[in-house]
């Protein structure tokens, strides 16, 4: 590590900002296109859009899609920062834009980390390119919205602050990152391990205190207030290993064959293989401390029975994009002693491999399809017929277009639509459904049955034969 005290932040070259601006525009444009084509989902985009709208209107931030207060959804207190933008204009596009900016501009602190490590401009561009070409960065941008994306610049800046001996900036960045999602405490605990390996005991103790302390605060203070003492989101994904944390630890220590036998090893090995591409070629002994920082989150994903935690599509592995790239940067810096010609050649090889892996692992066709393009015009016309204060029942891929209202409900297979009393309790006034295209988590049969139930309750249902939409309105008393 270079002398950190002498390293100061200096603006990257103008070309860096031009490329970053173009990439933010590209990422935002793709996310907005997906939304326009009715490919986005109510879970999670509709949830966060409704909560942001509620906060901007001075209402309690409680999503009617989950029934949870916002702070019960991963204790993401940083999300309150979106409120001023919704004051200017309530729009789901703020979520797309800020997510794209957070993901792309993480390269700014990474550039400064490369400067700090003594890398020349060619290698600095390599570090930024390796990050921008991470498939999970591209995929997560298209997976609706999660405030986890906002945490990425804070994580990278925290590493820079640590190496520059900027203690208060380090602590602030870690705290802000955890405020985007409570599970990012695992990354902070990982930083504690990394600092311990470097024998920086005070920094390790601070990270450990922050990570464990925030988790304890969420479980013991926040959850009892907003969630009636319920467990953290996603804890049920580990019940195959034991009924409680203590039971899981006991099985791991005293029944390792039972513990290890409960894991999906082929899936785990493939997940670790994907994480190492294309960065593994850069990892050296100098990369080991930063790789260690990724272990708590990797272990969490590996032990889960929720297979989506082990892919490069959703947000569960996103923080690893920063840590693994920094580990690669540390390997590059260590290789300086072999001469710049070899290092330059490896930079081109690395970027070429990264581009190939990016092309193979991104999933644009999974997120952006044109199968509903013929529905768009009719759907937009129907939305205009729905009063702004009406409680709406609809499908997952329509919800995020209807979420800026006090009540919006998602039609599920188990949706309790049986009697007029239940409908009144749900405060529903309008149902916008499509039996021809119900999508997850509903079905054509459930949608058709729901429409028949509404008709039996004297709701006025208007059918659009060509598009398949059915707009049902509650009778006026």
Coordinates of C-alpha atoms in Angstrom, one line a residue:
X1 CA 0.0 0.0 0.0
X2 CA 1.3 3.4 -0.9
X3 CA 1.7 6.2 1.7
X4 CA -1.9 7.0 2.3
X5 CA -1.5 10.4 3.9
X6 CA 0.0 11.9 0.8
X7 CA -2.9 10.7 -1.5
X8 CA -5.7 13.2 -2.1
X9 CA -8.7 13.0 -4.3
X10 CA -8.2 14.6 -7.7
X11 CA -10.7 14.6 -10.5
X12 CA -10.3 12.0 -13.2
X13 CA -9.8 13.2 -16.7
X14 CA -12.7 14.6 -18.7
X15 CA -13.0 11.5 -20.7
X16 CA -13.9 9.5 -17.6
X17 CA -16.9 11.8 -17.0
X18 CA -18.0 11.6 -20.6
X19 CA -17.9 7.8 -20.5
X20 CA -19.6 7.7 -17.1
X21 CA -22.4 10.0 -18.4
X22 CA -22.9 7.9 -21.5
X23 CA -23.1 4.7 -19.4
X24 CA -25.6 6.3 -16.9
X25 CA -27.7 7.4 -19.9
X26 CA -27.5 3.9 -21.4
X27 CA -28.4 2.1 -18.1
X28 CA -31.2 4.5 -17.4
X29 CA -32.6 4.2 -21.0
X30 CA -32.7 0.4 -20.8
X31 CA -34.4 0.4 -17.5
X32 CA -37.0 3.0 -18.7
X33 CA -37.5 1.0 -21.9
X34 CA -38.2 -2.1 -19.9
X35 CA -40.7 -0.3 -17.7
X36 CA -42.5 1.3 -20.8
X37 CA -42.8 -2.2 -22.4
X38 CA -44.6 -3.5 -19.3
X39 CA -41.7 -5.8 -18.2
X40 CA -41.0 -4.2 -14.8
X41 CA -42.5 -5.7 -11.7
X42 CA -44.5 -4.6 -8.7
X43 CA -42.1 -6.5 -6.5
X44 CA -39.8 -4.6 -5.8
X45 CA -40.2 -1.6 -8.1
X46 CA -43.9 -1.0 -7.2
X47 CA -43.1 -1.3 -3.5
X48 CA -40.4 1.3 -3.5
X49 CA -42.3 3.7 -5.8
X50 CA -45.3 3.6 -3.6
X51 CA -43.3 4.2 -0.5
X52 CA -41.4 7.1 -2.1
X53 CA -44.7 8.6 -3.1
X54 CA -46.1 8.2 0.3
X55 CA -43.1 9.9 1.9
X56 CA -43.4 12.8 -0.5
X57 CA -47.1 13.2 0.4
X58 CA -46.5 13.1 4.2
X59 CA -48.1 9.7 4.6
X60 CA -46.8 6.7 6.6
X61 CA -44.3 4.8 4.4
X62 CA -46.1 1.5 4.5
X63 CA -46.5 -0.5 1.3
X64 CA -49.9 -2.0 0.8
X65 CA -48.2 -4.7 -1.4
X66 CA -46.4 -6.1 1.6
X67 CA -48.2 -4.6 4.5
X68 CA -44.9 -3.6 6.0
X69 CA -43.6 -0.3 7.1
X70 CA -40.6 0.7 5.0
X71 CA -38.1 0.3 7.8
X72 CA -39.3 -3.3 8.2
X73 CA -38.1 -3.9 4.7
X74 CA -34.3 -4.3 5.3
X75 CA -34.1 -1.1 7.4
X76 CA -33.1 0.9 4.4
X77 CA -33.2 4.3 6.1
X78 CA -31.1 5.9 3.3
X79 CA -34.1 5.5 1.0
X80 CA -35.7 8.5 2.7
X81 CA -33.3 10.6 0.7
X82 CA -35.4 10.1 -2.4
X83 CA -38.2 12.2 -1.0
X84 CA -37.0 15.6 -2.2
X85 CA -36.9 14.3 -5.8
X86 CA -40.5 13.0 -5.5
X87 CA -41.4 16.5 -4.2
X88 CA -40.2 17.9 -7.5
X89 CA -42.1 15.3 -9.5
X90 CA -43.4 12.0 -8.3
X91 CA -42.0 9.6 -10.9
X92 CA -40.6 6.0 -10.8
X93 CA -38.0 7.3 -13.2
X94 CA -36.1 8.8 -10.3
X95 CA -35.5 5.3 -9.1
X96 CA -34.2 4.2 -12.4
X97 CA -31.9 7.3 -12.7
X98 CA -30.4 7.1 -9.2
X99 CA -29.9 3.4 -9.5
X100 CA -28.0 3.8 -12.8
X101 CA -26.0 6.7 -11.4
X102 CA -25.1 4.7 -8.3
X103 CA -23.9 1.7 -10.2
X104 CA -21.9 3.5 -12.9
X105 CA -20.4 6.2 -10.7
X106 CA -18.9 3.6 -8.3
X107 CA -16.0 3.8 -10.8
X108 CA -15.1 7.2 -9.4
X109 CA -13.8 6.0 -6.1
X110 CA -12.3 3.0 -7.9
X111 CA -10.3 5.3 -10.1
X112 CA -9.0 7.0 -7.0
X113 CA -8.2 3.7 -5.4
X114 CA -6.1 2.9 -8.5
X115 CA -4.3 6.2 -8.1
X116 CA -3.8 5.5 -4.5
X117 CA -2.2 2.1 -5.4
X118 CA 0.3 3.7 -7.7
X119 CA -1.3 2.5 -11.0
X120 CA -0.8 4.5 -14.1
X121 CA -3.7 5.8 -16.3
X122 CA -3.8 2.6 -18.4
X123 CA -4.2 0.5 -15.4
X124 CA -6.7 2.9 -13.9
X125 CA -8.9 2.5 -16.9
X126 CA -8.5 -1.2 -16.6
X127 CA -9.8 -1.2 -13.1
X128 CA -12.8 0.9 -14.1
X129 CA -13.4 -1.3 -17.1
X130 CA -13.3 -4.4 -15.1
X131 CA -16.0 -2.9 -12.8
X132 CA -18.2 -1.6 -15.6
X133 CA -18.0 -5.0 -17.4
X134 CA -19.3 -6.9 -14.4
X135 CA -22.3 -8.8 -15.6
X136 CA -24.1 -8.4 -12.2
X137 CA -23.8 -4.6 -12.5
X138 CA -25.6 -4.6 -15.8
X139 CA -28.2 -7.2 -14.7
X140 CA -29.1 -5.6 -11.4
X141 CA -29.7 -2.3 -13.2
X142 CA -32.5 -4.0 -15.2
X143 CA -33.9 -5.9 -12.2
X144 CA -36.4 -3.2 -11.2
X145 CA -35.0 -1.2 -8.3
X146 CA -33.1 -1.9 -5.0
X147 CA -31.4 0.7 -2.8
X148 CA -28.5 -1.7 -2.7
X149 CA -27.2 0.0 -5.8
X150 CA -26.8 3.3 -3.9
X151 CA -24.5 1.5 -1.5
X152 CA -21.9 0.6 -4.1
X153 CA -20.1 4.1 -4.2
X154 CA -20.1 4.2 -0.4
X155 CA -18.4 0.8 -0.2
X156 CA -15.7 1.8 -2.7
X157 CA -15.2 5.2 -1.1
X158 CA -14.9 3.5 2.3
X159 CA -12.0 1.4 1.1
X160 CA -10.3 4.5 -0.3
X161 CA -10.9 6.3 3.1
X162 CA -9.4 3.4 5.0
X163 CA -6.3 3.3 2.9
X164 CA -6.0 7.1 3.1
X165 CA -6.3 7.0 6.9
X166 CA -9.5 9.0 6.8
X167 CA -11.2 7.4 9.8
X168 CA -14.4 9.5 10.0
X169 CA -15.0 9.2 6.3
X170 CA -14.5 5.5 6.5
X171 CA -17.0 5.2 9.3
X172 CA -19.6 7.5 7.6
X173 CA -19.4 5.5 4.3
X174 CA -19.8 2.2 6.1
X175 CA -22.8 3.5 8.0
X176 CA -24.4 4.9 4.8
X177 CA -23.8 1.6 3.0
X178 CA -25.6 -0.4 5.8
X179 CA -28.4 2.1 5.6
X180 CA -29.2 1.0 2.1
X181 CA -29.8 -2.6 3.3
X182 CA -29.2 -4.2 6.7
X183 CA -27.5 -7.3 5.2
X184 CA -24.7 -5.1 4.0
X185 CA -23.5 -5.4 7.6
X186 CA -22.0 -8.6 6.4
X187 CA -19.7 -6.7 4.1
X188 CA -18.7 -4.4 7.1
X189 CA -17.9 -7.5 9.1
X190 CA -15.9 -8.7 6.2
X191 CA -13.9 -5.4 6.3
X192 CA -13.2 -6.2 9.9
X193 CA -11.7 -9.5 8.9
X194 CA -9.7 -7.8 6.1
X195 CA -8.3 -5.2 8.5
X196 CA -7.4 -7.9 11.1
X197 CA -5.4 -9.7 8.4
X198 CA -3.5 -6.4 7.8
X199 CA -3.0 -6.1 11.6
X200 CA -4.9 -2.8 11.7
X201 CA -6.7 -3.7 14.9
X202 CA -8.4 -0.4 15.7
X203 CA -9.9 -0.3 12.2
X204 CA -11.0 -3.9 12.5
X205 CA -12.6 -3.3 15.8
X206 CA -14.5 -0.3 14.5
X207 CA -15.8 -2.2 11.5
X208 CA -16.8 -5.2 13.6
X209 CA -18.6 -2.9 16.1
X210 CA -20.4 -1.1 13.3
X211 CA -21.5 -4.3 11.5
X212 CA -22.6 -6.3 14.5
X213 CA -24.0 -3.2 16.3
X214 CA -26.2 -2.2 13.4
X215 CA -27.6 -5.8 13.0
X216 CA -28.3 -5.9 16.7
X217 CA -30.0 -2.5 16.6
X218 CA -32.2 -3.6 13.7
X219 CA -33.2 -6.8 15.4
X220 CA -33.7 -5.5 18.9
X221 CA -34.8 -1.9 18.4
X222 CA -36.2 -1.3 14.9
X223 CA -38.0 -4.6 14.3
X224 CA -40.0 -4.6 17.6
X225 CA -41.2 -1.1 16.7
X226 CA -42.1 -1.5 13.0
X227 CA -42.4 -5.3 12.7
X228 CA -43.7 -6.6 16.0
X229 CA -40.4 -8.2 16.7
X230 CA -40.4 -10.3 13.6
X231 CA -37.1 -11.7 12.3
X232 CA -34.9 -10.2 9.6
X233 CA -36.1 -10.5 6.0
X234 CA -35.0 -13.8 4.5
X235 CA -34.1 -15.7 7.7
X236 CA -36.5 -18.5 6.7
X237 CA -34.1 -19.3 3.8
X238 CA -31.7 -20.9 6.3
X239 CA -34.2 -23.2 8.1
X240 CA -33.0 -26.2 6.2
X241 CA -29.8 -25.9 8.3
X242 CA -31.5 -25.5 11.7
X243 CA -34.4 -23.9 13.5
X244 CA -32.3 -21.0 14.9
X245 CA -28.9 -19.4 14.7
X246 CA -27.7 -21.4 17.6
X247 CA -29.1 -24.6 16.1
X248 CA -27.3 -23.9 12.8
X249 CA -24.0 -23.3 14.6
X250 CA -24.5 -26.5 16.6
X251 CA -25.1 -28.5 13.4
X252 CA -22.1 -27.0 11.7
X253 CA -19.8 -27.8 14.6
X254 CA -21.2 -31.2 15.8
X255 CA -23.0 -32.6 12.7
X256 CA -20.9 -31.4 9.8
X257 CA -22.0 -34.3 7.5
X258 CA -25.7 -33.3 8.0
X259 CA -24.9 -29.6 7.7
X260 CA -22.8 -30.0 4.5
X261 CA -25.3 -32.5 3.1
X262 CA -28.0 -29.9 3.1
X263 CA -26.1 -27.7 0.7
X264 CA -26.5 -27.7 -3.1
X265 CA -22.9 -28.2 -4.0
X266 CA -23.1 -28.2 -7.8
X267 CA -24.9 -24.8 -7.6
X268 CA -22.4 -23.5 -5.1
X269 CA -19.4 -24.5 -7.2
X270 CA -20.8 -22.9 -10.3
X271 CA -21.7 -19.7 -8.4
X272 CA -18.1 -19.4 -7.1
X273 CA -16.8 -20.1 -10.7
X274 CA -19.0 -17.3 -12.0
X275 CA -17.7 -14.9 -9.3
X276 CA -14.1 -15.6 -10.3
X277 CA -14.7 -14.7 -14.0
X278 CA -13.0 -12.7 -15.3
X279 CA -11.2 -11.3 -12.3
X280 CA -9.5 -14.4 -11.0
X281 CA -6.5 -14.0 -13.3
X282 CA -5.5 -10.8 -11.4
X283 CA -5.7 -12.2 -7.9
X284 CA -2.4 -12.6 -6.1
X285 CA -1.3 -12.9 -2.5
X286 CA -1.9 -9.2 -2.1
X287 CA -5.5 -9.7 -3.1
X288 CA -6.2 -12.1 -0.2
X289 CA -7.2 -9.6 2.5
X290 CA -9.9 -8.0 0.2
X291 CA -11.1 -11.4 -0.9
X292 CA -11.5 -12.3 2.8
X293 CA -13.8 -9.3 3.1
X294 CA -16.2 -10.9 0.7
X295 CA -16.5 -14.1 2.7
X296 CA -19.4 -13.3 5.1
X297 CA -21.7 -12.3 2.2
X298 CA -20.5 -15.3 0.0
X299 CA -21.2 -17.7 2.9
X300 CA -24.6 -16.1 3.5
X301 CA -25.5 -16.7 -0.2
X302 CA -24.0 -20.2 -0.3
X303 CA -25.9 -21.4 2.8
X304 CA -29.3 -20.1 1.6
X305 CA -31.8 -22.4 0.1
X306 CA -32.9 -19.5 -2.1
X307 CA -31.0 -20.3 -5.3
X308 CA -31.4 -16.7 -6.7
X309 CA -28.9 -15.6 -4.1
X310 CA -26.3 -17.5 -6.2
X311 CA -26.6 -15.9 -9.5
X312 CA -25.3 -12.8 -11.3
X313 CA -28.8 -11.5 -12.1
X314 CA -30.3 -10.2 -8.9
X315 CA -28.9 -7.9 -6.2
X316 CA -27.7 -10.5 -3.6
X317 CA -24.1 -10.6 -4.9
X318 CA -23.9 -7.0 -6.1
X319 CA -21.5 -5.7 -3.3
X320 CA -19.0 -8.4 -4.4
X321 CA -18.5 -6.5 -7.7
X322 CA -16.7 -3.8 -5.8
X323 CA -14.7 -6.1 -3.5
X324 CA -13.6 -8.5 -6.2
X325 CA -12.5 -5.7 -8.5
X326 CA -10.5 -4.0 -5.7
X327 CA -8.9 -7.4 -5.0
X328 CA -7.9 -7.5 -8.7
X329 CA -6.5 -4.0 -8.5
X330 CA -4.4 -5.1 -5.5
X331 CA -3.1 -7.9 -7.7
X332 CA -2.3 -5.5 -10.5
X333 CA -0.4 -3.3 -8.1
X334 CA 1.6 -6.2 -6.7
X335 CA 2.6 -7.2 -10.3
X336 CA 4.2 -3.9 -10.9
X337 CA 7.5 -5.5 -9.9
X338 CA 7.4 -7.7 -13.1
X339 CA 7.5 -4.7 -15.4
X340 CA 5.0 -2.5 -17.1
X341 CA 5.1 -4.3 -20.5
X342 CA 3.8 -7.5 -19.0
X343 CA 1.3 -5.6 -16.9
X344 CA 0.0 -3.7 -20.0
X345 CA -0.3 -6.9 -21.9
X346 CA -2.3 -8.5 -19.1
X347 CA -4.6 -5.4 -19.0
X348 CA -5.6 -5.9 -22.6
X349 CA -6.1 -9.6 -22.0
X350 CA -8.2 -8.9 -18.9
X351 CA -10.4 -6.4 -20.6
X352 CA -10.9 -8.7 -23.5
X353 CA -11.9 -11.6 -21.2
X354 CA -14.1 -9.3 -19.2
X355 CA -15.9 -8.2 -22.4
X356 CA -16.4 -11.8 -23.4
X357 CA -17.8 -12.8 -20.0
X358 CA -20.0 -9.7 -20.0
X359 CA -21.5 -10.7 -23.3
X360 CA -22.1 -14.3 -22.1
X361 CA -23.5 -13.5 -18.7
X362 CA -25.7 -10.5 -19.2
X363 CA -29.5 -11.2 -19.5
X364 CA -31.0 -8.3 -21.6
X365 CA -33.5 -10.7 -23.2
X366 CA -34.6 -12.0 -19.8
X367 CA -35.6 -8.5 -18.7
X368 CA -36.5 -6.6 -21.9
X369 CA -39.1 -8.3 -24.2
X370 CA -41.5 -6.9 -26.7
X371 CA -44.3 -9.4 -26.1
X372 CA -46.5 -6.8 -24.5
X373 CA -45.8 -3.9 -26.9
X374 CA -49.4 -4.3 -28.3
X375 CA -50.8 -3.7 -24.8
X376 CA -49.0 -0.5 -24.1
X377 CA -51.3 2.0 -25.8
X378 CA -54.5 0.4 -24.4
X379 CA -52.9 0.1 -20.9
X380 CA -52.0 3.8 -20.8
X381 CA -55.5 4.7 -21.9
X382 CA -57.0 2.6 -19.2
X383 CA -54.8 4.1 -16.5
X384 CA -56.2 7.5 -17.3
X385 CA -59.7 6.2 -16.4
X386 CA -58.7 5.2 -12.9
X387 CA -59.0 8.0 -10.2
X388 CA -55.8 8.9 -8.5
X389 CA -57.2 8.0 -5.1
X390 CA -58.7 4.7 -6.1
X391 CA -57.5 1.4 -4.5
X392 CA -56.4 -0.8 -7.4
X393 CA -56.0 -4.6 -7.8
X394 CA -53.8 -5.6 -10.7
X395 CA -51.0 -7.9 -12.0
X396 CA -47.3 -7.8 -11.1
X397 CA -46.2 -6.3 -14.4
X398 CA -48.8 -3.5 -14.2
X399 CA -48.4 -2.6 -10.5
X400 CA -45.4 -0.3 -10.9
X401 CA -47.5 1.9 -13.2
X402 CA -50.2 2.2 -10.6
X403 CA -48.3 2.4 -7.4
X404 CA -48.5 6.1 -6.7
X405 CA -51.7 5.8 -4.7
X406 CA -52.7 5.0 -1.1
X407 CA -53.8 1.4 -1.9
X408 CA -52.5 -1.0 -4.5
X409 CA -52.8 -4.7 -4.3
X410 CA -51.2 -7.5 -6.3
X411 CA -53.3 -10.4 -7.5
X412 CA -51.8 -13.6 -6.2
X413 CA -52.9 -17.2 -6.3
X414 CA -53.8 -16.9 -2.6
X415 CA -55.4 -13.5 -2.8
X416 CA -58.3 -13.6 -0.4
X417 CA -61.0 -12.3 -2.7
X418 CA -64.0 -14.3 -1.6
X419 CA -66.6 -11.9 -0.2
X420 CA -67.6 -8.2 -0.5
X421 CA -66.5 -7.7 3.1
X422 CA -62.9 -8.7 2.3
X423 CA -62.8 -6.4 -0.7
X424 CA -64.0 -3.5 1.4
X425 CA -61.4 -4.3 4.0
X426 CA -58.7 -4.2 1.3
X427 CA -60.1 -0.7 0.3
X428 CA -60.3 -1.7 -3.4
X429 CA -62.2 0.4 -5.9
X430 CA -60.8 -0.8 -9.2
X431 CA -59.4 -4.0 -10.7
X432 CA -57.3 -3.8 -13.9
X433 CA -56.7 -7.4 -14.9
X434 CA -55.8 -9.4 -18.0
X435 CA -56.7 -13.1 -18.1
X436 CA -54.7 -13.6 -21.2
X437 CA -51.4 -12.3 -19.6
X438 CA -51.6 -12.7 -15.8
X439 CA -47.9 -13.5 -15.3
X440 CA -46.3 -14.5 -11.9
X441 CA -47.6 -14.9 -9.2
X442 CA -51.1 -15.3 -10.6
X443 CA -52.7 -17.5 -13.3
X444 CA -55.3 -17.2 -16.0
X445 CA -57.6 -19.4 -14.0
X446 CA -57.2 -17.2 -10.9
X447 CA -57.7 -14.0 -12.9
X448 CA -60.9 -15.3 -14.6
X449 CA -62.3 -16.5 -11.3
X450 CA -61.6 -13.1 -9.7
X451 CA -63.4 -11.3 -12.5
X452 CA -66.4 -13.6 -12.1
X453 CA -66.4 -12.9 -8.3
X454 CA -66.3 -9.2 -8.9
X455 CA -69.2 -9.4 -11.3
X456 CA -71.1 -11.4 -8.8
X457 CA -70.5 -8.5 -6.3
X458 CA -72.1 -6.2 -8.8
X459 CA -68.9 -4.6 -10.0
X460 CA -69.0 -3.1 -13.5
X461 CA -66.5 -5.0 -15.6
X462 CA -65.6 -3.6 -19.0
X463 CA -63.8 -6.1 -21.3
X464 CA -61.4 -5.1 -24.1
X465 CA -61.5 -8.1 -26.5
X466 CA -58.4 -7.3 -28.5
X467 CA -56.0 -6.5 -25.7
X468 CA -57.5 -8.9 -23.1
X469 CA -57.8 -6.2 -20.4
X470 CA -60.7 -6.2 -18.1
X471 CA -61.4 -3.0 -16.1
X472 CA -63.7 -3.6 -13.1
X473 CA -65.1 -0.8 -11.0
X474 CA -66.7 -1.0 -7.6
X475 CA -70.4 0.0 -7.7
X476 CA -71.1 3.5 -6.3
X477 CA -73.5 3.4 -3.3

